[in-house]
XYZ file of C-alpha atoms in Angstrom:
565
model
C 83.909 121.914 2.629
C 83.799 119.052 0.373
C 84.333 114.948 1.310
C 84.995 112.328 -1.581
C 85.317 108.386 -0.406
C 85.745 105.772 -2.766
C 84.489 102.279 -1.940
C 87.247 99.579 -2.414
C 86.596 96.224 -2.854
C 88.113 95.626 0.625
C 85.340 97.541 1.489
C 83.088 95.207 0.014
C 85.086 92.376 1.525
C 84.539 93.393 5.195
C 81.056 93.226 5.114
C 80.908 89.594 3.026
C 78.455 88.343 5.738
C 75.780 91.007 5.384
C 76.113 91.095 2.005
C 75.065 87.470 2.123
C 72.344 87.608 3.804
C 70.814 90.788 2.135
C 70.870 88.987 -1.026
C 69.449 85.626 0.294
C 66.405 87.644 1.606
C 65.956 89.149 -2.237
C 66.212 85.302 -3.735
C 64.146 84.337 -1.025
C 61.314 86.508 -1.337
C 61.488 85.507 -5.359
C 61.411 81.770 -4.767
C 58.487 82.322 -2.753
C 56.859 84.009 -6.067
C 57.876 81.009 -8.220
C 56.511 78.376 -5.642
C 53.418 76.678 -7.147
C 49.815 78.129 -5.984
C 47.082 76.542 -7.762
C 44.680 77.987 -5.261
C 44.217 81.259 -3.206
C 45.926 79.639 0.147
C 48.044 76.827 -1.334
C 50.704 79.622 -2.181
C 51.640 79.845 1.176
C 50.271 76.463 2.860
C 51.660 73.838 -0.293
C 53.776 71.305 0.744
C 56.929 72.976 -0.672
C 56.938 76.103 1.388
C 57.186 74.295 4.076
C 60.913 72.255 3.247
C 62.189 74.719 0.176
C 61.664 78.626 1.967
C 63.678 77.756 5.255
C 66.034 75.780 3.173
C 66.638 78.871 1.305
C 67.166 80.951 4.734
C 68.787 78.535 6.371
C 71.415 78.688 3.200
C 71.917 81.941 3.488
C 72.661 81.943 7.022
C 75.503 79.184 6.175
C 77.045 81.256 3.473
C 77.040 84.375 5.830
C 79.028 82.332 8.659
C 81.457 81.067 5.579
C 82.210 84.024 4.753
C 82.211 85.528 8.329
C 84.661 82.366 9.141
C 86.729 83.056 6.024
C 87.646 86.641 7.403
C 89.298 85.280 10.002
C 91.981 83.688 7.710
C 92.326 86.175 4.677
C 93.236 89.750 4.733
C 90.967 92.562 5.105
C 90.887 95.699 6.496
C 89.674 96.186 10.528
C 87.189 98.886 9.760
C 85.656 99.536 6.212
C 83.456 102.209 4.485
C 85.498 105.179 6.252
C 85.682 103.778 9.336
C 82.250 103.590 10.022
C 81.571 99.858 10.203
C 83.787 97.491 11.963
C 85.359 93.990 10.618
C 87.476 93.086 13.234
C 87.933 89.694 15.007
C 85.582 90.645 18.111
C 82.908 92.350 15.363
C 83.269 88.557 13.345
C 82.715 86.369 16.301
C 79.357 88.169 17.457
C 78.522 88.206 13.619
C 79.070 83.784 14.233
C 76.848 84.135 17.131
C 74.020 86.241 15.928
C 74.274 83.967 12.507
C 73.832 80.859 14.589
C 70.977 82.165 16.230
C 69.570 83.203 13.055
C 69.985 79.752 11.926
C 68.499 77.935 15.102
C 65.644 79.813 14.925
C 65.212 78.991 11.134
C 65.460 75.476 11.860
C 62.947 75.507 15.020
C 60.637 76.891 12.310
C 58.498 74.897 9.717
C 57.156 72.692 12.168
C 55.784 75.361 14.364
C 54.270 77.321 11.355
C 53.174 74.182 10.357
C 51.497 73.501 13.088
C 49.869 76.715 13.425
C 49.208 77.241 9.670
C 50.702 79.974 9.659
C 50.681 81.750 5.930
C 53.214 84.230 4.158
C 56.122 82.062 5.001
C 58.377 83.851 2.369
C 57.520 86.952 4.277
C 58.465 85.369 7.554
C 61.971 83.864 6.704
C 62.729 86.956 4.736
C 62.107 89.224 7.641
C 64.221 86.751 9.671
C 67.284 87.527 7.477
C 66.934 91.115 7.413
C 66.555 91.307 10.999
C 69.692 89.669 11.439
C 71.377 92.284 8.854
C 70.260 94.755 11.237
C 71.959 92.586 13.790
C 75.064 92.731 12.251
C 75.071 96.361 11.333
C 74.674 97.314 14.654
C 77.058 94.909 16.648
C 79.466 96.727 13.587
C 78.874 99.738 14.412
C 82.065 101.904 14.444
C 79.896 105.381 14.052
C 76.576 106.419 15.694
C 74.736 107.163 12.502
C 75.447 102.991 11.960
C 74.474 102.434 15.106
C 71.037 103.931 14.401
C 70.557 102.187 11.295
C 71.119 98.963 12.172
C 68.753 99.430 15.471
C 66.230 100.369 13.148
C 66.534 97.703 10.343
C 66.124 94.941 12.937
C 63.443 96.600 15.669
C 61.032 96.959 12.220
C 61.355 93.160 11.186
C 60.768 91.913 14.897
C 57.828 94.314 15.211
C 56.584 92.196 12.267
C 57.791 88.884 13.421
C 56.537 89.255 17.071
C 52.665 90.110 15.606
C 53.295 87.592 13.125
C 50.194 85.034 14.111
C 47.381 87.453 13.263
C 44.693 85.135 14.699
C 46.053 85.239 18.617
C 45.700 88.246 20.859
C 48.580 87.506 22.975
C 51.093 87.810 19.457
C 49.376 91.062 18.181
C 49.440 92.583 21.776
C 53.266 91.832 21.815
C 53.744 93.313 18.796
C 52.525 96.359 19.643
C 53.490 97.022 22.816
C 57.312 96.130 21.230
C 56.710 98.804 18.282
C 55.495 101.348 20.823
C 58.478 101.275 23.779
C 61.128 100.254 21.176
C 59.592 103.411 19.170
C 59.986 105.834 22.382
C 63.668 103.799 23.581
C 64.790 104.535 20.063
C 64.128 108.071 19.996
C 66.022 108.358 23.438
C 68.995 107.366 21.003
C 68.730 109.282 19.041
C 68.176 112.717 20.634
C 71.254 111.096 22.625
C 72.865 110.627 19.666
C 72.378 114.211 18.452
C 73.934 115.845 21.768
C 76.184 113.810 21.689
C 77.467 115.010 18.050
C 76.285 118.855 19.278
C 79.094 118.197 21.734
C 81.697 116.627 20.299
C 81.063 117.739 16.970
C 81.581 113.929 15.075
C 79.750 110.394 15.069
C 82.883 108.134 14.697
C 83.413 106.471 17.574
C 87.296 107.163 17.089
C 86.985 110.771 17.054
C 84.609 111.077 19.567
C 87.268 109.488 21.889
C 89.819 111.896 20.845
C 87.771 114.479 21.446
C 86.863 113.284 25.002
C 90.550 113.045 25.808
C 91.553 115.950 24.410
C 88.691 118.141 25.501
C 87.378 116.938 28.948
C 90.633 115.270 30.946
C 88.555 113.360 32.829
C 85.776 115.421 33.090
C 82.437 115.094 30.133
C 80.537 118.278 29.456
C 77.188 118.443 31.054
C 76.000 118.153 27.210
C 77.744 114.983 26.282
C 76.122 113.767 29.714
C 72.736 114.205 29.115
C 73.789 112.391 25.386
C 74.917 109.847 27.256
C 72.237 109.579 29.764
C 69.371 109.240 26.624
C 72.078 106.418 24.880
C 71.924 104.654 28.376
C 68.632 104.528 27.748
C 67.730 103.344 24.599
C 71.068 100.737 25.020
C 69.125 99.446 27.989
C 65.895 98.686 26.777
C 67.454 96.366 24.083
C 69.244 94.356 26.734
C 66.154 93.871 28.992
C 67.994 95.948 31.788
C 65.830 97.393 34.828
C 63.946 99.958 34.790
C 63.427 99.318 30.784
C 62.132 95.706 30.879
C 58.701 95.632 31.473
C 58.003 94.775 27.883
C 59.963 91.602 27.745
C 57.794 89.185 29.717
C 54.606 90.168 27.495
C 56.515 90.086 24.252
C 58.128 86.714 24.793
C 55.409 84.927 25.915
C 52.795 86.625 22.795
C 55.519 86.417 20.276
C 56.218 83.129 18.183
C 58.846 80.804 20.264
C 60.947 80.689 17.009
C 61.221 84.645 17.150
C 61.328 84.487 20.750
C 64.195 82.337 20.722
C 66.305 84.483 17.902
C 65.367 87.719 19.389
C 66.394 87.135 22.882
C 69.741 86.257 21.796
C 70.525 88.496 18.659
C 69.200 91.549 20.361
C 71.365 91.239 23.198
C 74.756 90.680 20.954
C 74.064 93.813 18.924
C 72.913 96.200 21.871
C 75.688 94.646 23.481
C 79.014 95.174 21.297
C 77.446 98.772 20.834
C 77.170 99.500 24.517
C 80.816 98.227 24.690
C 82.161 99.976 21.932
C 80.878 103.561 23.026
C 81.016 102.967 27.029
C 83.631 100.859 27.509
C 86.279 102.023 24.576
C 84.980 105.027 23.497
C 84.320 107.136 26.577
C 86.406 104.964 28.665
C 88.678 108.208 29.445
C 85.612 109.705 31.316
C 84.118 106.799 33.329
C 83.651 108.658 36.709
C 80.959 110.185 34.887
C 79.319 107.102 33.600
C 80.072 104.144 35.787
C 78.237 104.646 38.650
C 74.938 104.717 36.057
C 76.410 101.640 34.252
C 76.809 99.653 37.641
C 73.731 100.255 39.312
C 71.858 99.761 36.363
C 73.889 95.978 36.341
C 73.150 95.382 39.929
C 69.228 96.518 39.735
C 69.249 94.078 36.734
C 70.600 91.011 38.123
C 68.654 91.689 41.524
C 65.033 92.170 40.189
C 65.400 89.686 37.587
C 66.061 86.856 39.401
C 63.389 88.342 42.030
C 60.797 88.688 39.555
C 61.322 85.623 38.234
C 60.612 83.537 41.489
C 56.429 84.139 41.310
C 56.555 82.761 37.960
C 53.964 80.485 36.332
C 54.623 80.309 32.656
C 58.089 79.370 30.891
C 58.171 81.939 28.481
C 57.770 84.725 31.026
C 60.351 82.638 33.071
C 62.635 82.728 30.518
C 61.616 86.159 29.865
C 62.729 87.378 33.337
C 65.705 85.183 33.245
C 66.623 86.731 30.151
C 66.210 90.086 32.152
C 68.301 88.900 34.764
C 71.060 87.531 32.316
C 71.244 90.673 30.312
C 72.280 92.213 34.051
C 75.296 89.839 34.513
C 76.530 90.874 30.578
C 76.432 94.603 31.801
C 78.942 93.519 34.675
C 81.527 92.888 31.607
C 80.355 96.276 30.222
C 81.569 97.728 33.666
C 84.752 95.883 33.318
C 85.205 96.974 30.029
C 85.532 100.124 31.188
C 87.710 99.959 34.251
C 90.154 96.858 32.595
C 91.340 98.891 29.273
C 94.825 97.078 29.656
C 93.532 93.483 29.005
C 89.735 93.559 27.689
C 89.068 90.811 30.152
C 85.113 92.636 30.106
C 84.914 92.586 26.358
C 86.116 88.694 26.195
C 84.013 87.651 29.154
C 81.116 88.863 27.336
C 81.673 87.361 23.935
C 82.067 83.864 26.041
C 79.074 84.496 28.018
C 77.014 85.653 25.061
C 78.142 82.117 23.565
C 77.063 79.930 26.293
C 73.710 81.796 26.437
C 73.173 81.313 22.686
C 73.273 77.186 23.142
C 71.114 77.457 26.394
C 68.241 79.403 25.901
C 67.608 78.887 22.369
C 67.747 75.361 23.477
C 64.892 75.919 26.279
C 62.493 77.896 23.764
C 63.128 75.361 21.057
C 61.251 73.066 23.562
C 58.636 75.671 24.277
C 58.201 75.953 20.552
C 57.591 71.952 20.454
C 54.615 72.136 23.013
C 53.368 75.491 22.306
C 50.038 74.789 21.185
C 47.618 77.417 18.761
C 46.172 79.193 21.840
C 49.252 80.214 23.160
C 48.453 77.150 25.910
C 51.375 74.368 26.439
C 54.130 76.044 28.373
C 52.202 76.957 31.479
C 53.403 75.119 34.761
C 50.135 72.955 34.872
C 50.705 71.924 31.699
C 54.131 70.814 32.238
C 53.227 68.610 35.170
C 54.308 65.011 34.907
C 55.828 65.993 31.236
C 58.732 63.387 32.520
C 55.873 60.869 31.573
C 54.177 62.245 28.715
C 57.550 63.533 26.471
C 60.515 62.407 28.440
C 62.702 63.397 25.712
C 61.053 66.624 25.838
C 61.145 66.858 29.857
C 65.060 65.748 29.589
C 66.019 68.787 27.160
C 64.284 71.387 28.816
C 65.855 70.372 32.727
C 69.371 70.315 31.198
C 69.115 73.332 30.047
C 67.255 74.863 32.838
C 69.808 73.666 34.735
C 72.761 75.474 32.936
C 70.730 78.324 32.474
C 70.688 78.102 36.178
C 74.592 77.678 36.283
C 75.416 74.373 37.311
C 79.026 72.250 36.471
C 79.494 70.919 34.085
C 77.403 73.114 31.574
C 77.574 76.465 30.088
C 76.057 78.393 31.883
C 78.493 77.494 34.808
C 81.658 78.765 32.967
C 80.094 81.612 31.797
C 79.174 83.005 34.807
C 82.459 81.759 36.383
C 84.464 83.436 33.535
C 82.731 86.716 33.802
C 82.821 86.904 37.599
C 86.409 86.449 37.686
C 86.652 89.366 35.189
C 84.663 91.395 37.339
C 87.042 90.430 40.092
C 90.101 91.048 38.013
C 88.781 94.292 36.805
C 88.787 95.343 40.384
C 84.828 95.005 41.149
C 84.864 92.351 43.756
C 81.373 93.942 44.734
C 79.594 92.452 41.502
C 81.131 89.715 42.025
C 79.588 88.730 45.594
C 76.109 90.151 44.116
C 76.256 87.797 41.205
C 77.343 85.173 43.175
C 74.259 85.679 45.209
C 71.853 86.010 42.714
C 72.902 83.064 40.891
C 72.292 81.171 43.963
C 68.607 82.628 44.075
C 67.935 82.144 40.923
C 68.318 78.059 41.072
C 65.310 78.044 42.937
C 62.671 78.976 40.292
C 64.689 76.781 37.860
C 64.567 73.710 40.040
C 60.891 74.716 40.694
C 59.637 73.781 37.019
C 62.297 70.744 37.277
C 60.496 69.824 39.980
C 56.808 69.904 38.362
C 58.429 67.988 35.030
C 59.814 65.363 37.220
C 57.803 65.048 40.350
C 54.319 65.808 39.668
C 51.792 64.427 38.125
C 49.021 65.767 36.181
C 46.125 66.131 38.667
C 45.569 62.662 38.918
C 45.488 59.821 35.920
C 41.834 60.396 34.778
C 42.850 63.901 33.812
C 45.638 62.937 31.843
C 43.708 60.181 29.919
C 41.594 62.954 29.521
C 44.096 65.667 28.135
C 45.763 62.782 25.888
C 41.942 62.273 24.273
C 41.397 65.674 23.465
C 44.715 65.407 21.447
C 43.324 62.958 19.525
C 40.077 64.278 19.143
C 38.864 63.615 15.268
C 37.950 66.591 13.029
C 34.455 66.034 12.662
C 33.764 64.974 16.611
C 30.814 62.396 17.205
C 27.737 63.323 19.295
C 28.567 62.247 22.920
C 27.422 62.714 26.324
C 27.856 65.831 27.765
C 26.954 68.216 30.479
C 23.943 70.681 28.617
C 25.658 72.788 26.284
C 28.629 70.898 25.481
C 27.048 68.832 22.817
C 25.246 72.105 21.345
C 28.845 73.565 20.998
C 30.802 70.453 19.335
C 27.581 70.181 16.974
C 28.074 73.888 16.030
C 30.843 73.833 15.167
C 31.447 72.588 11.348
C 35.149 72.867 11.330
C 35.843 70.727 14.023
C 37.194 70.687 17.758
C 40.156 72.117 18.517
C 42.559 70.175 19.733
C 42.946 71.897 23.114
C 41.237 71.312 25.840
C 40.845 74.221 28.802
C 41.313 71.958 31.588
C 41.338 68.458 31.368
C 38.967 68.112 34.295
C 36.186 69.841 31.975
C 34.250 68.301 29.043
C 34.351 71.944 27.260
C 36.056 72.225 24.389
C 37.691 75.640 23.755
C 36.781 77.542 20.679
C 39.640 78.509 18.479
C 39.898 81.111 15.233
C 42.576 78.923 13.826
C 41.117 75.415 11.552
C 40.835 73.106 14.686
C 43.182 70.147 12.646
C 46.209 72.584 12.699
C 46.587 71.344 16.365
C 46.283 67.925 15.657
C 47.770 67.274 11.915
C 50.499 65.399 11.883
C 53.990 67.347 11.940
C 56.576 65.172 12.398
C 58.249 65.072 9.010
C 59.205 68.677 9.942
C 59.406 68.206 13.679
C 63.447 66.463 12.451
C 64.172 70.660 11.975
C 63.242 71.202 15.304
C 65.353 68.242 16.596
C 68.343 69.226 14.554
C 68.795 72.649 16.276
C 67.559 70.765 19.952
C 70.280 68.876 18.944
C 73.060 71.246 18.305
C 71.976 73.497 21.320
C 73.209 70.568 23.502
C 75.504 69.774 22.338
C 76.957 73.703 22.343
C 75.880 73.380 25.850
C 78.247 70.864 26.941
C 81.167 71.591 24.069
C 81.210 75.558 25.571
C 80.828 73.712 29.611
C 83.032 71.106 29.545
C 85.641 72.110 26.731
C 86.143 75.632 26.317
C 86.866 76.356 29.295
C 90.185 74.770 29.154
C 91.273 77.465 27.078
C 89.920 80.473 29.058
C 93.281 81.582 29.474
C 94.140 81.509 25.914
C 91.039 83.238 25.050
C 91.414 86.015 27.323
C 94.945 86.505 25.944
C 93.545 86.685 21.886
C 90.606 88.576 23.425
C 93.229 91.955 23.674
C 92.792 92.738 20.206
C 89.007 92.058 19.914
C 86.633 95.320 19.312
C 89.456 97.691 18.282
């Protein structure tokens, strides 16, 4: 038996975006070789890498949404490459919102490296591109064997991205405890993957569903449900759902809050539109067998996360297990998906929701990423008391959007959830509605909690924050003062300088750091206008999706019939 295909340029033109983006990583990586380097570190630490490498990413995350947006209005094909990849109008809009987290996270960037002079920035922005061609691969996906290889292309760049600050513990830990359970989720796939085509005897998504309705009426073979039973897994340890998420909280809070703040998004989108397309339109002719695995997996998530979240201390992990407990109200539209074929109510719901959460929690790690400081230190709830005082820009930003995170009127977060809990009721699950209705209302507690500390606390008392503001501006070379014994042997020691960072105010120590201690205190705030740029946009996306959208809900779940043919 013999196949022949022969690419079109249609073929070509439904995958513009990726196309993009794969050849802004090659120029990228080649500007970075044509940068000047006069000496052994300047090559990556000159003032140029800093404004000219994400310029270059951040361009070819702009030309991927053109052409993404362009799509929209020309004519091109639904699926390309023999129907393995899609280019439909659901598979564009999650390409838009995986782009624009792509591009956030560029922008929250140079500062932060800056800060932490961080090297082998070429490296980093190319691996952010790539990982987003993964990204869109997979959220593509119209075949299994696509499905694996866009898992794959992004999982290996955030493995590097995640360990990407070689000098802190925390980052390398992160990294690889994400390489080793993605490594062990990802083979789940893929065995699942490989029963799956033992039973139905194809990888197309299309012909596995005419197989299934042909074959089982109803009913799935015991081997296409153990297939599916691996898939479920390695689908749920990419959205963060219980009992696969005990590596989120340690790799958010290790990882860079630039990565931290693209991953938490573009993962989700990709596993997402896959878990749809196979679940929820694929096998949606035998969902007796899956459902009840689907929806108790959904209810454990939104349940725990929100409960796991209440004892929390830090604001990555917070956001970690909010993240956790977000990714368990997406897998109600999943459900839906499933039981609502005649409208796709699920499949819309979740494209809205995924857009509200793109504006909100980038937004709240984009402030993490401004007061993350080189020991991982900065986003801890002692540090954040009386912030209100300290940054009150800062403290502003990150309660609105706790707050919508936490699902209050008028901000995204409210219409998401109200939007997807009205397709769960529509899709006849009334059920998830009341429990996600519940655990919203549980969840504003541990949001309000850090509010609370910003607003309404101060920091141990006003000596300690005089204190914590003059280690901040604590010279390079420090001056021989007095001390408790030992303190002055330490600062005298050391012939790099202080660090910047003090352990606890309270204390004269001064904490040793392997970074140069003037990458805490050098001046950032030509590049810190990046960082305020995408604080900037995630607001206002916050209230544009809250306050406007919303008025066309109706209209959107109408166009939302054709999405994710």
């Amino acid at each position: 038996m013999t196949f022949t295909y022969t690419v079109s340029p249609k073929d070509w033109l439904g995958i513009a975006p990726i196309v993009v983006l794969v050849v802004m990583a090659l120029v990228l990586m080649l500007v970075d070789l044509v940068l000047p380097h006069a000496g052994e570190r300047s090559k990556h630490t000159g003032p140029a890498n800093f404004t000219v490498l994400p310029a270059v990413g951040l361009l070819g995350v702009l030309g991927a949404m053109a052409a993404a947006v362009t799509l929209f209005f020309v004519d091109h094909p639904t699926s390309v490459f023999n129907n393995m990849l899609g280019a439909d109008a659901g598979t564009l809009y999650a390409d838009l919102i995986i782009l624009a987290a792509g591009g956030l996270g560029i922008l929250l960037s140079p500062a932060y490296l800056k800060r932490l002079k961080l090297v082998h920035q070429g490296e980093y922005y190319a691996l952010l591109l790539l990982s987003m061609t993964g990204m869109l691969l997979m959220a593509g996906a119209l075949s299994f064997l696509i499905v694996f290889v866009g898992l794959e292309m992004f999982s290996l760049a955030l493995y590097i991205l995640c360990s990407f600050i070689d000098k802190r513990q925390t980052s390398q830990e992160s990294g690889m405890k994400y390489f080793l359970l993605s490594s062990f989720a990802s083979a789940f796939l893929l065995y699942g993957i490989a029963l799956i085509y033992a039973a139905t005897g194809h990888t197309s998504f299309v012909d596995v569903q005419k197989f299934v309705v042909a074959q089982a009426h109803g009913h799935a073979p015991i081997l296409l449900l153990v297939g599916l039973g691996l898939l479920t897994v390695g689908f749920a340890f990419k959205v963060s759902a219980v009992p696969f998420q005990a590596w989120t909280p340690d790799v958010y809070q290790g990882a860079p809050a630039p990565v931290t703040a693209f991953m938490s998004i573009g993962t989700k989108v990709a596993a997402l539109l896959a878990f749809m397309r196979v679940f929820g339109f694929a096998l949606s002719s035998v969902q007796s067998s899956w459902m009840p695995v689907v929806w108790a997996i959904a209810v454990l998530t939104v349940i725990l996360g929100n409960l796991m979240a209440l004892g929390q201390s830090n604001v990555k992990r917070l956001l970690a297990y909010s993240s956790i407990a977000h990714g368990g109200y997406l897998l109600i539209g999943v459900v839906v998906s499933g039981a609502a074929q005649q409208n796709h109510i699920g499949a819309s719901a979740v494209l809205f929701y995924l857009t509200c959460y793109l504006f909100m929690n980038i937004g709240a790690f984009g402030v993490v990423s401004l007061l993350e400081r080189i020991d991982n230190t900065g986003s801890d709830l002692s540090d954040l008391r009386g912030l209100w005082y300290r940054r009150p820009l800062l403290a502003g930003l990150l309660a609105f959007f706790l707050l919508s995170l936490a699902g209050f009127p008028p901000m995204a977060g409210f219409a998401a959830k109200y939007y997807l809990f009205y397709a769960a009721l529509v899709g006849g699950h009334p059920e998830l509605l009341i429990i996600g209705v519940v655990a919203s209302v549980l969840g504003i507690y541990y949001y309000l909690r850090f509010i609370a500390t910003m607003f309404m606390e101060g920091r141990e008392g006003s000596h300690a924050s005089s204190t914590h503001a003059a280690f901040e501006r604590i010279p390079a070379t420090p001056r021989p003062t007095r001390a408790p014994t030992g303190s002055l042997t330490r600062a005298a020691s050391s012939t790099r300088g202080a660090t910047a960072v003090a352990e606890k105010p309270a204390s004269t120590k001064i904490a040793a750091s392997p970074l140069p201690a003037t990458a805490e205190i050098e001046p950032t705030h030509e590049l810190e206008g990046w960082s305020w740029v995408a604080l900037g946009i995630a607001a206002l996306g916050t209230l544009v999706t809250g306050v406007i959208l919303p008025f066309w809900l109706p209209q959107l779940q109408q166009a939302a019939q054709s999405l994710l043919k």
